[in-house]
mmCIF file of C-alpha atoms in Angstrom:
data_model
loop_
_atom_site.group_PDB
_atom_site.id
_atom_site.type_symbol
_atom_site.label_atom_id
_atom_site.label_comp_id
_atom_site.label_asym_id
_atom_site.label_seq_id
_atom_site.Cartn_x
_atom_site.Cartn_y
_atom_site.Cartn_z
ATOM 1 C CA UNK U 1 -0.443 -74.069 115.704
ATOM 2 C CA UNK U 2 -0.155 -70.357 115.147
ATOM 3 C CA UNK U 3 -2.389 -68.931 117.526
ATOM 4 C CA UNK U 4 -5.189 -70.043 120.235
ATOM 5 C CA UNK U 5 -7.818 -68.898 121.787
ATOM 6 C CA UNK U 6 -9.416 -71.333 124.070
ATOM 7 C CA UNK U 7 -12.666 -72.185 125.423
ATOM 8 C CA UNK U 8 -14.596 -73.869 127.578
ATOM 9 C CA UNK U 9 -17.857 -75.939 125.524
ATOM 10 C CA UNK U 10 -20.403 -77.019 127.410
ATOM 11 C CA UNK U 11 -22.189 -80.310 126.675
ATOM 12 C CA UNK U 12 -24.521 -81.273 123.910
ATOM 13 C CA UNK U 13 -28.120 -80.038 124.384
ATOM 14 C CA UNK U 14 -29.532 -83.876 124.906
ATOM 15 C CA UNK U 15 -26.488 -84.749 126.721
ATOM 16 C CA UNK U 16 -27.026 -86.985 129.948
ATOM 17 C CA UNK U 17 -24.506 -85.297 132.742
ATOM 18 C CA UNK U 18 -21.733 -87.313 134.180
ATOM 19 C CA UNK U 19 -22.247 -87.194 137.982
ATOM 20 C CA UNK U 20 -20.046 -84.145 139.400
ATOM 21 C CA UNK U 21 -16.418 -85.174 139.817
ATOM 22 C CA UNK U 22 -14.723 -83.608 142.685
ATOM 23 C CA UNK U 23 -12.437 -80.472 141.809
ATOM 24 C CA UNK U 24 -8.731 -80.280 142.946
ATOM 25 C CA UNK U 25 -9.299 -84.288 144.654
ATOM 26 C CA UNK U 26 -7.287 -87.488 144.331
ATOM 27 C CA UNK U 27 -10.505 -88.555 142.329
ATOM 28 C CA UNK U 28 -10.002 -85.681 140.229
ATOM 29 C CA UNK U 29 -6.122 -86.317 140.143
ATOM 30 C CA UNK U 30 -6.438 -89.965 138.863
ATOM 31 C CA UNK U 31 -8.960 -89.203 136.052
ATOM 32 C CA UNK U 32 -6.371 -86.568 134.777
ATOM 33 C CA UNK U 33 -3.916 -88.736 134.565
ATOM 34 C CA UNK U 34 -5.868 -91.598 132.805
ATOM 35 C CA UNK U 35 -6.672 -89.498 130.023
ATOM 36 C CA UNK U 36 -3.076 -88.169 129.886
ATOM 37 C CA UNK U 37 -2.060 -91.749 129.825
ATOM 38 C CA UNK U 38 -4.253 -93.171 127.892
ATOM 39 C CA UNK U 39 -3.452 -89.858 124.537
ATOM 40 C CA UNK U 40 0.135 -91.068 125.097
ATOM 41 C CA UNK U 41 -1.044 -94.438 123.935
ATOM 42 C CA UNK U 42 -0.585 -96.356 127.877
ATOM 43 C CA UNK U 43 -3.914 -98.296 127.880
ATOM 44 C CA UNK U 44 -3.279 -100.342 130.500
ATOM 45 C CA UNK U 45 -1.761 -97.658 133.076
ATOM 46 C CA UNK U 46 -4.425 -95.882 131.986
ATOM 47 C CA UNK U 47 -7.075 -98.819 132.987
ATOM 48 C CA UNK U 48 -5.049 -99.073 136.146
ATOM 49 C CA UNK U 49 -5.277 -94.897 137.258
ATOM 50 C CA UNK U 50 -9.265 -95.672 136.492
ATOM 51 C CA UNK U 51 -9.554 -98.117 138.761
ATOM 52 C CA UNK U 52 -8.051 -96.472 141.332
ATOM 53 C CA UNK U 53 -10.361 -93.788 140.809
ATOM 54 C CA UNK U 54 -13.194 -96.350 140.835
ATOM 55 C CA UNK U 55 -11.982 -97.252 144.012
ATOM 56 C CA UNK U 56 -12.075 -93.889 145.986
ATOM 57 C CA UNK U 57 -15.331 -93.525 144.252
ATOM 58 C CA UNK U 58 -16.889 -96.743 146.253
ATOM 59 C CA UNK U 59 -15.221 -95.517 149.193
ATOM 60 C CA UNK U 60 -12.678 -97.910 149.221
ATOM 61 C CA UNK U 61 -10.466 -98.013 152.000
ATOM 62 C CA UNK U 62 -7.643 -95.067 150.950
ATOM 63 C CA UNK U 63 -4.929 -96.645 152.370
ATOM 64 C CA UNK U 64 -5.184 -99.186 149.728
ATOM 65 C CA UNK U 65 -5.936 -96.887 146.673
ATOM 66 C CA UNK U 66 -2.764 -94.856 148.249
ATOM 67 C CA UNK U 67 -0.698 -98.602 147.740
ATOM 68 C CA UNK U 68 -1.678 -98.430 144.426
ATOM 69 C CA UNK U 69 -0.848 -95.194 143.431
ATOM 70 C CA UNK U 70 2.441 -95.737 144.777
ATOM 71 C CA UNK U 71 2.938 -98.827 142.521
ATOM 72 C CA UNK U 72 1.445 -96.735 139.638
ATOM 73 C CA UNK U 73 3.740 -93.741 140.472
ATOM 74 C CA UNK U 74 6.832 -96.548 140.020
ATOM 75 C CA UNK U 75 5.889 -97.703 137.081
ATOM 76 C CA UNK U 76 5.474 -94.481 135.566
ATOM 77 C CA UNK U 77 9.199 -93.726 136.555
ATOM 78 C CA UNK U 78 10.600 -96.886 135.568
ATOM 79 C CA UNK U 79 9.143 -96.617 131.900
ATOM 80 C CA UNK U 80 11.766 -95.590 129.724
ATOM 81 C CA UNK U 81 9.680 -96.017 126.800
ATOM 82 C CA UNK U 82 6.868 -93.488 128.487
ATOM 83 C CA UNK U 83 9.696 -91.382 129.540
ATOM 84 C CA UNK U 84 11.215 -90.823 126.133
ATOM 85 C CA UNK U 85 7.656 -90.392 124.583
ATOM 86 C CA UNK U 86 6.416 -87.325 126.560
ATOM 87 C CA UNK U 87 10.058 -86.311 127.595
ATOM 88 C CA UNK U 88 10.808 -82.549 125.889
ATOM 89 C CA UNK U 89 6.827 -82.192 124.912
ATOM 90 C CA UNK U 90 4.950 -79.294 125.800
ATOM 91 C CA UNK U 91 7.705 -77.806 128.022
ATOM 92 C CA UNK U 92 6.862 -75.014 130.291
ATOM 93 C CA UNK U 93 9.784 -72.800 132.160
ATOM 94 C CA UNK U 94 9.920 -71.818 135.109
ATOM 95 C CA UNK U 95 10.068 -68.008 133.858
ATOM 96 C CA UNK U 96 6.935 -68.398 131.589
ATOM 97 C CA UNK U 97 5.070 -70.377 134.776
ATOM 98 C CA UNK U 98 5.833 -67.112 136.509
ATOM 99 C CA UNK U 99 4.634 -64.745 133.527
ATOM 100 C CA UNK U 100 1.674 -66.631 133.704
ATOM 101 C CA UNK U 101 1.025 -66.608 137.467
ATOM 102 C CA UNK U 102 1.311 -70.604 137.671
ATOM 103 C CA UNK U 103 2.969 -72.412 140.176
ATOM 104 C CA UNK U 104 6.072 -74.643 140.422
ATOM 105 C CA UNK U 105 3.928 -77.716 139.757
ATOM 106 C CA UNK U 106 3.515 -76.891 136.351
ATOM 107 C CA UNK U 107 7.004 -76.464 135.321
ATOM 108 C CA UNK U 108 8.821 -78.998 132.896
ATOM 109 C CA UNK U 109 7.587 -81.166 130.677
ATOM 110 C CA UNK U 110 4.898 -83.296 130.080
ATOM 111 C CA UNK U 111 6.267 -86.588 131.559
ATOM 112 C CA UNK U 112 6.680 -84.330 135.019
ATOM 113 C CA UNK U 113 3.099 -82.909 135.011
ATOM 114 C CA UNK U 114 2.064 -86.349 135.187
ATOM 115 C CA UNK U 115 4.242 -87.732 137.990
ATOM 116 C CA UNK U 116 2.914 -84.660 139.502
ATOM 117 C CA UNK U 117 -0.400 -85.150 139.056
ATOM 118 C CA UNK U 118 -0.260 -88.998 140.555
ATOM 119 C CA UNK U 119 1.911 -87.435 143.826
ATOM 120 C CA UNK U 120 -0.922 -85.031 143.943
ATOM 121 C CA UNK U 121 -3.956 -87.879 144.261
ATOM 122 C CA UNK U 122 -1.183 -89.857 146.823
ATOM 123 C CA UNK U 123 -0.957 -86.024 148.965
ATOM 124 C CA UNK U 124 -4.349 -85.772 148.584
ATOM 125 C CA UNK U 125 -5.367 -88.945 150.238
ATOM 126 C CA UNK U 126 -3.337 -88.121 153.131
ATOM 127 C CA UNK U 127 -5.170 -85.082 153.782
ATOM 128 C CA UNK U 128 -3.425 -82.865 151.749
ATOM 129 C CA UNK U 129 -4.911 -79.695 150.549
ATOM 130 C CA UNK U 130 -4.526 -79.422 146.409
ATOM 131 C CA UNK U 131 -3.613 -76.679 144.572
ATOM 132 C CA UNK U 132 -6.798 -74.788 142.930
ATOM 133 C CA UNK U 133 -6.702 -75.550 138.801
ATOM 134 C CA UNK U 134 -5.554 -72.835 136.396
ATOM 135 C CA UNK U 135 -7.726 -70.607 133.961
ATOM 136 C CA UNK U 136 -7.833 -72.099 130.489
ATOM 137 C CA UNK U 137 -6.874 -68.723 129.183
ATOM 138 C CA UNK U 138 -2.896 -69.694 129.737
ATOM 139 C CA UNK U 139 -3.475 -72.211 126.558
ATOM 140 C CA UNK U 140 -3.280 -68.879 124.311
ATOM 141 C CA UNK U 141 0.042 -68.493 125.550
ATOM 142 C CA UNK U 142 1.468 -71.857 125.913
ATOM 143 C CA UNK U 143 -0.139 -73.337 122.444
ATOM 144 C CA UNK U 144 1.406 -71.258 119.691
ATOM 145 C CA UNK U 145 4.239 -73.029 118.152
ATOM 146 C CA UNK U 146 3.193 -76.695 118.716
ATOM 147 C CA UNK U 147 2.102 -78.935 116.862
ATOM 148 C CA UNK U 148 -1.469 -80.876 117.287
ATOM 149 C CA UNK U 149 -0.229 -84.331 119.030
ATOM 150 C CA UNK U 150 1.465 -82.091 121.471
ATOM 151 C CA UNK U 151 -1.263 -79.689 121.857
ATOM 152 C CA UNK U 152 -3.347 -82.463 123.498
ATOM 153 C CA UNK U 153 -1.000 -83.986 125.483
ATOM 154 C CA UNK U 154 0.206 -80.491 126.644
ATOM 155 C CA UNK U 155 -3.535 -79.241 127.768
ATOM 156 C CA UNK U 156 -4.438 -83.321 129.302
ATOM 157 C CA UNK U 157 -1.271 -82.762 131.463
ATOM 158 C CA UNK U 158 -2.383 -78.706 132.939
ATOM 159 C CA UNK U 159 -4.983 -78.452 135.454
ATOM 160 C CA UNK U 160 -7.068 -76.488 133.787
ATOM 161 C CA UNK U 161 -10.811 -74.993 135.727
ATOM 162 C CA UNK U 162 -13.101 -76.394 132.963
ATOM 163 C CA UNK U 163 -15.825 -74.927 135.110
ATOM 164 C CA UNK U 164 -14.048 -71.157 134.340
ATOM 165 C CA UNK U 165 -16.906 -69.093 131.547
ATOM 166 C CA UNK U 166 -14.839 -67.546 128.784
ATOM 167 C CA UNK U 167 -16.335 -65.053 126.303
ATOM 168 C CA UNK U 168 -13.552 -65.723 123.403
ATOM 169 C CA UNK U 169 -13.925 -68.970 121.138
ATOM 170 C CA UNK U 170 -11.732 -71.876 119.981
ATOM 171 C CA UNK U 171 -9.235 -71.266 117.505
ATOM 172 C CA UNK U 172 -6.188 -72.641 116.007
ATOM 173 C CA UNK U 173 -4.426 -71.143 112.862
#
């Protein structure tokens, strides 16, 4: 990819909506990660960060969901195959997470962003107060360089505001 510019589509005309999902949530937190999980080819951790999702959804008790995020979480860190998958792709530094005005969260690698992203739903179900996503515009900056496989898995593993309006369209050259 030589250059980006992203943007957010909105669904097909005779789309039926998906019911609103709750922003910057442990809902929210598990669906990120199943999708990250599930592009680096982890079906069934993927299945599992669903159903934990599911879960909150039927207002299960938290305390349980929060068990199983834990046990998620620990298998996630134990996977040396996972690990050495997403390990080194889509890195972001520290300096460029400052450039960009993003926070500490989204420094490292992939693999990190996702442990993150499950210790965010686990803070978030004990009351915790997430951090707000980020505009898509940073993909112009981060994408350039990579190539596609780590394109996706580098833009599944950012919190990105999907809800932000951007005037520029999709590109990749």
């Amino acid at each position: 990819m030589t250059e980006a510019r992203p943007e957010v589509l909105g669904a097909a005309v005779d789309a039926v909506p998906d019911p609103p999902m709750p922003g910057a949530s442990a809902v929210d937190r598990l669906d990120r990660a199943a999708r990250l999980l599930y592009l680096a080819g982890w079906e069934a951790r993927a299945t599992d960060a669903l159903r934990l999702r599911d879960d909150l959804l039927a207002g299960n008790d938290d305390a349980s969901v929060a068990a199983g995020v834990d046990r998620l979480v620990a298998r996630i860190r134990r996977s040396w195959v996972l690990r050495w998958s997403l390990r080194g792709t889509g890195p972001i530094s520290s300096g460029t997470c400052e450039e960009l005005g993003l926070d500490d969260r989204a420094t490292g690698d992939v693999h990190d962003r996702l442990v993150i992203c499950l210790t965010e739903a686990r803070s978030a179900l004990e009351g915790d107060r997430l951090p707000a996503p980020v505009s898509p515009e940073i993909l112009a900056e981060l994408l350039p360089g990579l190539e596609i496989g780590a394109v996706r898995l580098l833009v599944a593993s950012l919190d990105l505001d999907t809800g932000a309006h951007l005037s520029t369209g999709t590109a990749a050259r």
